[in-house]
PDB file of C-alpha atoms in Angstrom:
ATOM      1  CA  MET A   1       0.000   0.000   0.000  1.00  0.00           C
ATOM      2  CA  LYS A   2       2.878   2.333   0.808  1.00  0.00           C
ATOM      3  CA  ARG A   3       4.390   1.677  -2.630  1.00  0.00           C
ATOM      4  CA  LEU A   4       1.072   2.585  -4.334  1.00  0.00           C
ATOM      5  CA  TYR A   5       0.672   5.918  -2.499  1.00  0.00           C
ATOM      6  CA  PRO A   6       3.117   7.961  -4.619  1.00  0.00           C
ATOM      7  CA  GLN A   7       1.598   6.516  -7.774  1.00  0.00           C
ATOM      8  CA  LEU A   8      -1.882   7.545  -6.664  1.00  0.00           C
ATOM      9  CA  LEU A   9      -0.617  11.074  -5.979  1.00  0.00           C
ATOM     10  CA  CYS A  10       0.865  11.271  -9.475  1.00  0.00           C
ATOM     11  CA  LEU A  11      -2.357  10.006 -11.058  1.00  0.00           C
ATOM     12  CA  GLY A  12      -4.359  12.495  -9.030  1.00  0.00           C
ATOM     13  CA  GLY A  13      -2.136  15.381 -10.098  1.00  0.00           C
ATOM     14  CA  LEU A  14      -2.382  14.330 -13.754  1.00  0.00           C
ATOM     15  CA  ALA A  15      -6.147  14.199 -13.533  1.00  0.00           C
ATOM     16  CA  ALA A  16      -6.266  17.699 -12.084  1.00  0.00           C
ATOM     17  CA  VAL A  17      -4.120  19.020 -14.921  1.00  0.00           C
ATOM     18  CA  CYS A  18      -6.362  17.382 -17.507  1.00  0.00           C
ATOM     19  CA  LEU A  19      -9.483  18.779 -15.842  1.00  0.00           C
ATOM     20  CA  LEU A  20      -8.025  22.315 -15.831  1.00  0.00           C
ATOM     21  CA  ALA A  21      -7.040  22.034 -19.491  1.00  0.00           C
ATOM     22  CA  GLY A  22     -10.546  20.885 -20.354  1.00  0.00           C
ATOM     23  CA  LEU A  23     -12.092  23.853 -18.595  1.00  0.00           C
ATOM     24  CA  LEU A  24      -9.841  26.269 -20.458  1.00  0.00           C
ATOM     25  CA  LEU A  25     -10.650  24.719 -23.825  1.00  0.00           C
ATOM     26  CA  THR A  26     -14.398  24.859 -23.215  1.00  0.00           C
ATOM     27  CA  ARG A  27     -14.323  28.483 -21.889  1.00  0.00           C
ATOM     28  CA  PRO A  28     -16.319  30.854 -24.178  1.00  0.00           C
ATOM     29  CA  GLY A  29     -13.972  32.777 -26.460  1.00  0.00           C
ATOM     30  CA  GLN A  30     -13.652  36.520 -26.287  1.00  0.00           C
ATOM     31  CA  PRO A  31     -15.332  38.321 -29.215  1.00  0.00           C
ATOM     32  CA  GLU A  32     -12.872  39.346 -31.895  1.00  0.00           C
ATOM     33  CA  GLU A  33     -12.290  43.077 -32.244  1.00  0.00           C
ATOM     34  CA  ALA A  34     -12.505  43.661 -35.944  1.00  0.00           C
ATOM     35  CA  GLY A  35     -10.623  46.597 -37.341  1.00  0.00           C
ATOM     36  CA  VAL A  36      -8.801  47.574 -34.144  1.00  0.00           C
ATOM     37  CA  PRO A  37      -6.508  50.508 -35.054  1.00  0.00           C
ATOM     38  CA  GLU A  38      -2.802  50.520 -34.437  1.00  0.00           C
ATOM     39  CA  PRO A  39      -1.646  52.054 -31.144  1.00  0.00           C
ATOM     40  CA  ALA A  40      -1.342  55.819 -31.207  1.00  0.00           C
ATOM     41  CA  ALA A  41       2.442  55.580 -31.056  1.00  0.00           C
ATOM     42  CA  ALA A  42       2.419  53.861 -34.463  1.00  0.00           C
ATOM     43  CA  THR A  43       0.869  56.892 -36.180  1.00  0.00           C
ATOM     44  CA  PRO A  44       2.251  60.441 -36.580  1.00  0.00           C
ATOM     45  CA  LEU A  45       1.329  62.799 -33.763  1.00  0.00           C
ATOM     46  CA  ILE A  46      -0.775  65.841 -34.739  1.00  0.00           C
ATOM     47  CA  SER A  47      -1.645  68.657 -32.354  1.00  0.00           C
ATOM     48  CA  ASP A  48      -5.196  68.987 -31.023  1.00  0.00           C
ATOM     49  CA  GLN A  49      -5.463  72.404 -32.671  1.00  0.00           C
ATOM     50  CA  ALA A  50      -4.488  70.963 -36.044  1.00  0.00           C
ATOM     51  CA  LEU A  51      -7.050  68.195 -35.670  1.00  0.00           C
ATOM     52  CA  ARG A  52      -9.795  70.692 -34.845  1.00  0.00           C
ATOM     53  CA  GLN A  53      -8.842  72.784 -37.841  1.00  0.00           C
ATOM     54  CA  GLY A  54      -8.841  69.996 -40.383  1.00  0.00           C
ATOM     55  CA  GLY A  55      -6.267  67.421 -39.319  1.00  0.00           C
ATOM     56  CA  THR A  56      -3.245  68.893 -41.130  1.00  0.00           C
ATOM     57  CA  PRO A  57      -0.347  70.481 -39.218  1.00  0.00           C
ATOM     58  CA  PRO A  58       0.993  73.837 -40.467  1.00  0.00           C
ATOM     59  CA  GLN A  59       3.241  73.529 -43.520  1.00  0.00           C
ATOM     60  CA  PRO A  60       6.741  75.082 -43.399  1.00  0.00           C
ATOM     61  CA  LEU A  61       7.470  77.291 -46.415  1.00  0.00           C
ATOM     62  CA  THR A  62      10.367  79.196 -47.889  1.00  0.00           C
ATOM     63  CA  LEU A  63      10.015  82.960 -48.309  1.00  0.00           C
ATOM     64  CA  ALA A  64       9.525  82.514 -52.066  1.00  0.00           C
ATOM     65  CA  GLN A  65       6.781  79.936 -51.486  1.00  0.00           C
ATOM     66  CA  ALA A  66       5.052  82.226 -48.975  1.00  0.00           C
ATOM     67  CA  GLN A  67       5.164  85.158 -51.398  1.00  0.00           C
ATOM     68  CA  ALA A  68       3.748  82.966 -54.186  1.00  0.00           C
ATOM     69  CA  LEU A  69       0.822  81.704 -52.078  1.00  0.00           C
ATOM     70  CA  ALA A  70      -2.311  83.377 -53.434  1.00  0.00           C
ATOM     71  CA  PRO A  71      -3.923  85.552 -52.248  1.00  0.00           C
ATOM     72  CA  HIS A  72      -2.018  85.646 -48.937  1.00  0.00           C
ATOM     73  CA  GLY A  73       1.427  86.301 -50.383  1.00  0.00           C
ATOM     74  CA  ALA A  74       0.391  89.682 -51.797  1.00  0.00           C
ATOM     75  CA  TYR A  75      -0.043  91.002 -48.233  1.00  0.00           C
ATOM     76  CA  LEU A  76       3.474  90.327 -46.968  1.00  0.00           C
ATOM     77  CA  PRO A  77       5.958  93.098 -46.068  1.00  0.00           C
ATOM     78  CA  ASP A  78       9.570  93.468 -47.075  1.00  0.00           C
ATOM     79  CA  SER A  79      12.056  91.923 -44.674  1.00  0.00           C
ATOM     80  CA  PRO A  80      12.869  94.553 -42.024  1.00  0.00           C
ATOM     81  CA  ALA A  81      16.472  95.797 -42.117  1.00  0.00           C
ATOM     82  CA  GLY A  82      18.732  93.822 -39.776  1.00  0.00           C
ATOM     83  CA  PHE A  83      16.172  91.025 -39.346  1.00  0.00           C
ATOM     84  CA  GLN A  84      16.259  87.499 -40.719  1.00  0.00           C
ATOM     85  CA  LEU A  85      13.353  85.207 -41.537  1.00  0.00           C
ATOM     86  CA  GLU A  86      12.925  82.705 -38.703  1.00  0.00           C
ATOM     87  CA  SER A  87       9.964  80.775 -40.077  1.00  0.00           C
ATOM     88  CA  ALA A  88       7.134  80.822 -42.594  1.00  0.00           C
ATOM     89  CA  THR A  89       4.155  78.500 -42.176  1.00  0.00           C
ATOM     90  CA  TYR A  90       0.766  78.011 -43.758  1.00  0.00           C
ATOM     91  CA  ASP A  91      -2.037  76.574 -41.609  1.00  0.00           C
ATOM     92  CA  GLN A  92      -4.446  74.986 -44.059  1.00  0.00           C
ATOM     93  CA  GLY A  93      -7.195  74.483 -41.487  1.00  0.00           C
ATOM     94  CA  ALA A  94      -7.203  78.147 -40.448  1.00  0.00           C
ATOM     95  CA  ASP A  95      -6.205  79.329 -43.960  1.00  0.00           C
ATOM     96  CA  CYS A  96      -3.545  81.470 -42.297  1.00  0.00           C
ATOM     97  CA  LEU A  97      -0.054  82.363 -43.523  1.00  0.00           C
ATOM     98  CA  THR A  98       2.352  83.454 -40.772  1.00  0.00           C
ATOM     99  CA  LEU A  99       5.917  84.730 -41.062  1.00  0.00           C
ATOM    100  CA  LEU A 100       8.301  85.474 -38.208  1.00  0.00           C
ATOM    101  CA  TRP A 101      11.394  87.672 -38.528  1.00  0.00           C
ATOM    102  CA  THR A 102      13.928  88.018 -35.701  1.00  0.00           C
ATOM    103  CA  LYS A 103      17.046  90.112 -35.143  1.00  0.00           C
ATOM    104  CA  PRO A 104      20.078  87.955 -34.262  1.00  0.00           C
ATOM    105  CA  GLY A 105      21.438  88.377 -30.766  1.00  0.00           C
ATOM    106  CA  ILE A 106      18.537  90.403 -29.343  1.00  0.00           C
ATOM    107  CA  TYR A 107      14.827  89.960 -28.724  1.00  0.00           C
ATOM    108  CA  ASP A 108      13.447  92.149 -31.523  1.00  0.00           C
ATOM    109  CA  GLU A 109      10.923  90.365 -33.742  1.00  0.00           C
ATOM    110  CA  LEU A 110       8.109  90.846 -36.229  1.00  0.00           C
ATOM    111  CA  ARG A 111       5.255  88.335 -36.565  1.00  0.00           C
ATOM    112  CA  TRP A 112       3.008  88.911 -39.587  1.00  0.00           C
ATOM    113  CA  SER A 113      -0.122  86.833 -40.326  1.00  0.00           C
ATOM    114  CA  VAL A 114      -2.501  86.942 -43.291  1.00  0.00           C
ATOM    115  CA  SER A 115      -5.893  85.227 -43.313  1.00  0.00           C
ATOM    116  CA  PRO A 116      -9.409  85.694 -44.717  1.00  0.00           C
ATOM    117  CA  TYR A 117     -11.755  88.046 -42.873  1.00  0.00           C
ATOM    118  CA  ASP A 118     -14.761  86.419 -41.214  1.00  0.00           C
ATOM    119  CA  ALA A 119     -17.627  87.564 -39.012  1.00  0.00           C
ATOM    120  CA  SER A 120     -15.935  86.384 -35.807  1.00  0.00           C
ATOM    121  CA  LEU A 121     -13.500  89.303 -36.150  1.00  0.00           C
ATOM    122  CA  ALA A 122     -16.231  91.965 -36.251  1.00  0.00           C
ATOM    123  CA  PRO A 123     -16.061  92.812 -32.494  1.00  0.00           C
ATOM    124  CA  ARG A 124     -12.428  93.860 -32.988  1.00  0.00           C
ATOM    125  CA  LEU A 125     -13.089  96.336 -35.813  1.00  0.00           C
ATOM    126  CA  THR A 126     -12.512  99.923 -34.700  1.00  0.00           C
ATOM    127  CA  ALA A 127     -12.679 103.363 -36.220  1.00  0.00           C
ATOM    128  CA  VAL A 128      -9.575 105.542 -35.992  1.00  0.00           C
ATOM    129  CA  ALA A 129     -11.715 108.241 -34.355  1.00  0.00           C
ATOM    130  CA  ASP A 130     -12.576 105.896 -31.437  1.00  0.00           C
ATOM    131  CA  LEU A 131      -9.376 106.408 -29.472  1.00  0.00           C
ATOM    132  CA  GLU A 132     -10.680 104.627 -26.384  1.00  0.00           C
ATOM    133  CA  GLN A 133     -10.770 101.409 -28.410  1.00  0.00           C
ATOM    134  CA  TYR A 134      -7.078 101.309 -29.348  1.00  0.00           C
ATOM    135  CA  ASP A 135      -4.949 104.218 -28.039  1.00  0.00           C
ATOM    136  CA  LEU A 136      -2.626 102.529 -25.542  1.00  0.00           C
ATOM    137  CA  SER A 137      -1.503 105.840 -24.043  1.00  0.00           C
ATOM    138  CA  LEU A 138      -4.917 105.962 -22.359  1.00  0.00           C
ATOM    139  CA  TYR A 139      -4.297 102.712 -20.471  1.00  0.00           C
ATOM    140  CA  PRO A 140      -1.316 102.403 -18.100  1.00  0.00           C
ATOM    141  CA  ILE A 141       0.344  99.041 -17.534  1.00  0.00           C
ATOM    142  CA  PRO A 142      -0.909  96.686 -16.122  1.00  0.00           C
ATOM    143  CA  ARG A 143      -3.752  96.998 -18.603  1.00  0.00           C
ATOM    144  CA  ALA A 144      -5.725  94.257 -16.896  1.00  0.00           C
ATOM    145  CA  ASP A 145      -6.434  96.956 -14.302  1.00  0.00           C
ATOM    146  CA  SER A 146      -6.780  99.999 -16.566  1.00  0.00           C
ATOM    147  CA  VAL A 147      -8.770  98.707 -19.575  1.00  0.00           C
ATOM    148  CA  PRO A 148     -12.546  98.400 -19.018  1.00  0.00           C
ATOM    149  CA  GLU A 149     -13.653  94.802 -19.345  1.00  0.00           C
ATOM    150  CA  GLU A 150     -16.140  95.592 -22.122  1.00  0.00           C
ATOM    151  CA  LEU A 151     -13.316  97.082 -24.233  1.00  0.00           C
ATOM    152  CA  ARG A 152     -10.593  94.564 -23.458  1.00  0.00           C
ATOM    153  CA  GLU A 153     -10.914  92.488 -26.641  1.00  0.00           C
ATOM    154  CA  VAL A 154     -10.765  95.433 -29.016  1.00  0.00           C
ATOM    155  CA  VAL A 155      -8.080  97.313 -27.058  1.00  0.00           C
ATOM    156  CA  ASP A 156      -5.856  94.237 -26.954  1.00  0.00           C
ATOM    157  CA  HIS A 157      -6.322  93.315 -30.628  1.00  0.00           C
ATOM    158  CA  PRO A 158      -7.941  96.123 -32.670  1.00  0.00           C
ATOM    159  CA  ILE A 159      -8.508  95.825 -36.426  1.00  0.00           C
ATOM    160  CA  PHE A 160      -8.548  98.982 -38.527  1.00  0.00           C
ATOM    161  CA  GLN A 161     -10.265  99.353 -41.875  1.00  0.00           C
ATOM    162  CA  LYS A 162      -7.741  99.907 -44.689  1.00  0.00           C
ATOM    163  CA  GLU A 163      -9.498 103.144 -45.723  1.00  0.00           C
ATOM    164  CA  GLU A 164      -8.866 104.712 -42.301  1.00  0.00           C
ATOM    165  CA  LEU A 165      -5.375 103.519 -41.519  1.00  0.00           C
ATOM    166  CA  CYS A 166      -2.917 106.356 -40.835  1.00  0.00           C
ATOM    167  CA  GLN A 167       0.524 106.688 -39.307  1.00  0.00           C
ATOM    168  CA  GLU A 168      -0.890 108.381 -36.208  1.00  0.00           C
ATOM    169  CA  ALA A 169      -3.087 105.352 -35.474  1.00  0.00           C
ATOM    170  CA  VAL A 170      -0.071 103.036 -35.799  1.00  0.00           C
ATOM    171  CA  GLN A 171       1.932 105.291 -33.495  1.00  0.00           C
ATOM    172  CA  ARG A 172      -0.852 105.184 -30.883  1.00  0.00           C
ATOM    173  CA  ARG A 173      -0.422 101.395 -30.743  1.00  0.00           C
ATOM    174  CA  ALA A 174       3.303 101.642 -29.937  1.00  0.00           C
ATOM    175  CA  TYR A 175       4.625 101.516 -26.378  1.00  0.00           C
ATOM    176  CA  THR A 176       7.817 100.555 -24.557  1.00  0.00           C
ATOM    177  CA  VAL A 177       8.566  98.630 -21.377  1.00  0.00           C
ATOM    178  CA  GLU A 178      11.671  98.546 -19.194  1.00  0.00           C
ATOM    179  CA  ASP A 179      12.750  94.914 -19.091  1.00  0.00           C
ATOM    180  CA  ALA A 180      16.449  94.079 -19.059  1.00  0.00           C
ATOM    181  CA  GLY A 181      15.718  90.581 -20.357  1.00  0.00           C
ATOM    182  CA  ASP A 182      13.705  91.654 -23.395  1.00  0.00           C
ATOM    183  CA  SER A 183      13.610  94.066 -26.313  1.00  0.00           C
ATOM    184  CA  GLN A 184      13.915  97.735 -25.380  1.00  0.00           C
ATOM    185  CA  GLY A 185      12.358  98.893 -28.658  1.00  0.00           C
ATOM    186  CA  PRO A 186       8.735  99.882 -29.350  1.00  0.00           C
ATOM    187  CA  ARG A 187       6.090  97.173 -29.192  1.00  0.00           C
ATOM    188  CA  MET A 188       2.790  97.033 -31.006  1.00  0.00           C
ATOM    189  CA  SER A 189       0.057  94.671 -32.126  1.00  0.00           C
ATOM    190  CA  PHE A 190      -3.041  95.238 -34.253  1.00  0.00           C
ATOM    191  CA  GLY A 191      -4.690  94.228 -37.510  1.00  0.00           C
ATOM    192  CA  VAL A 192      -5.845  95.828 -40.745  1.00  0.00           C
ATOM    193  CA  ARG A 193      -8.714  94.660 -42.897  1.00  0.00           C
ATOM    194  CA  TYR A 194      -8.158  94.718 -46.665  1.00  0.00           C
ATOM    195  CA  GLY A 195     -11.542  93.729 -48.052  1.00  0.00           C
ATOM    196  CA  ASP A 196     -11.732  89.941 -47.772  1.00  0.00           C
ATOM    197  CA  MET A 197      -8.308  89.617 -46.130  1.00  0.00           C
ATOM    198  CA  VAL A 198      -6.887  90.614 -42.755  1.00  0.00           C
ATOM    199  CA  VAL A 199      -3.271  91.319 -41.825  1.00  0.00           C
ATOM    200  CA  GLU A 200      -2.404  90.938 -38.135  1.00  0.00           C
ATOM    201  CA  LEU A 201       0.992  91.787 -36.718  1.00  0.00           C
ATOM    202  CA  SER A 202       2.885  91.931 -33.474  1.00  0.00           C
ATOM    203  CA  ALA A 203       6.284  93.579 -33.257  1.00  0.00           C
ATOM    204  CA  LYS A 204       9.092  94.349 -30.832  1.00  0.00           C
ATOM    205  CA  GLY A 205      11.912  96.684 -31.794  1.00  0.00           C
ATOM    206  CA  VAL A 206      10.412  97.601 -35.181  1.00  0.00           C
ATOM    207  CA  ASP A 207       9.998 101.269 -36.161  1.00  0.00           C
ATOM    208  CA  PRO A 208       6.275 102.260 -36.279  1.00  0.00           C
ATOM    209  CA  GLY A 209       6.941 104.423 -39.347  1.00  0.00           C
ATOM    210  CA  TRP A 210       8.315 101.405 -41.217  1.00  0.00           C
ATOM    211  CA  VAL A 211       5.286  99.340 -40.185  1.00  0.00           C
ATOM    212  CA  TYR A 212       2.883 101.963 -41.507  1.00  0.00           C
ATOM    213  CA  ALA A 213       4.795 102.267 -44.783  1.00  0.00           C
ATOM    214  CA  GLN A 214       4.553  98.508 -45.314  1.00  0.00           C
ATOM    215  CA  LEU A 215       0.835  98.422 -44.547  1.00  0.00           C
ATOM    216  CA  ALA A 216       0.194 101.409 -46.805  1.00  0.00           C
ATOM    217  CA  SER A 217       1.867  99.645 -49.736  1.00  0.00           C
ATOM    218  CA  LEU A 218      -0.361  96.555 -49.652  1.00  0.00           C
ATOM    219  CA  PRO A 219      -3.048  95.848 -52.296  1.00  0.00           C
ATOM    220  CA  GLY A 220      -6.186  97.873 -51.746  1.00  0.00           C
ATOM    221  CA  SER A 221      -4.588 100.174 -49.189  1.00  0.00           C
ATOM    222  CA  PRO A 222      -5.395 103.888 -49.377  1.00  0.00           C
TER     223      PRO A 222
END
């Protein structure tokens, strides 16, 4: 009997293994997931903004390609003296062409964007006579405290009609700040509507007179 005991244990263990295998084989299969996509890491990453705007990331361009892009390229300025072109991109989803010039070694820059005008920009349109809507000399820094809330959008980003644009209005957008770690030149930001197109710019260390001359030379400008 003692000699049979180990054999019985082995037979019992083998039976348990067979029973377990049978249970696994008869277990209902998991439904197949047809058409499961590849993991996200296997596909190119696109920004959320690009996806919302049509799924295509902005395209890098050369200066010649940007100038040849119709109709946007007709609304580009000359390269400012002493600056070099940092980047030129076209966002197909937003239909926006943006160029950035920088001055080597310092923080001066000019960002210039061209896009179609649409109704969402209407609250930012301002007349040159409405100084309270764009004249930054009326609003000391910090402007979060000095600009009335109901005017904040237009004061921060006004858009002038091409027929009204004048050098005085451009000059009223210019201001300076004392910051040892940044550009010491004049700063400005605003837009100009040219019929169906809008030019928007932001600049640091760029002469306001030069900016006005560039805007005044664009198609349809007065």
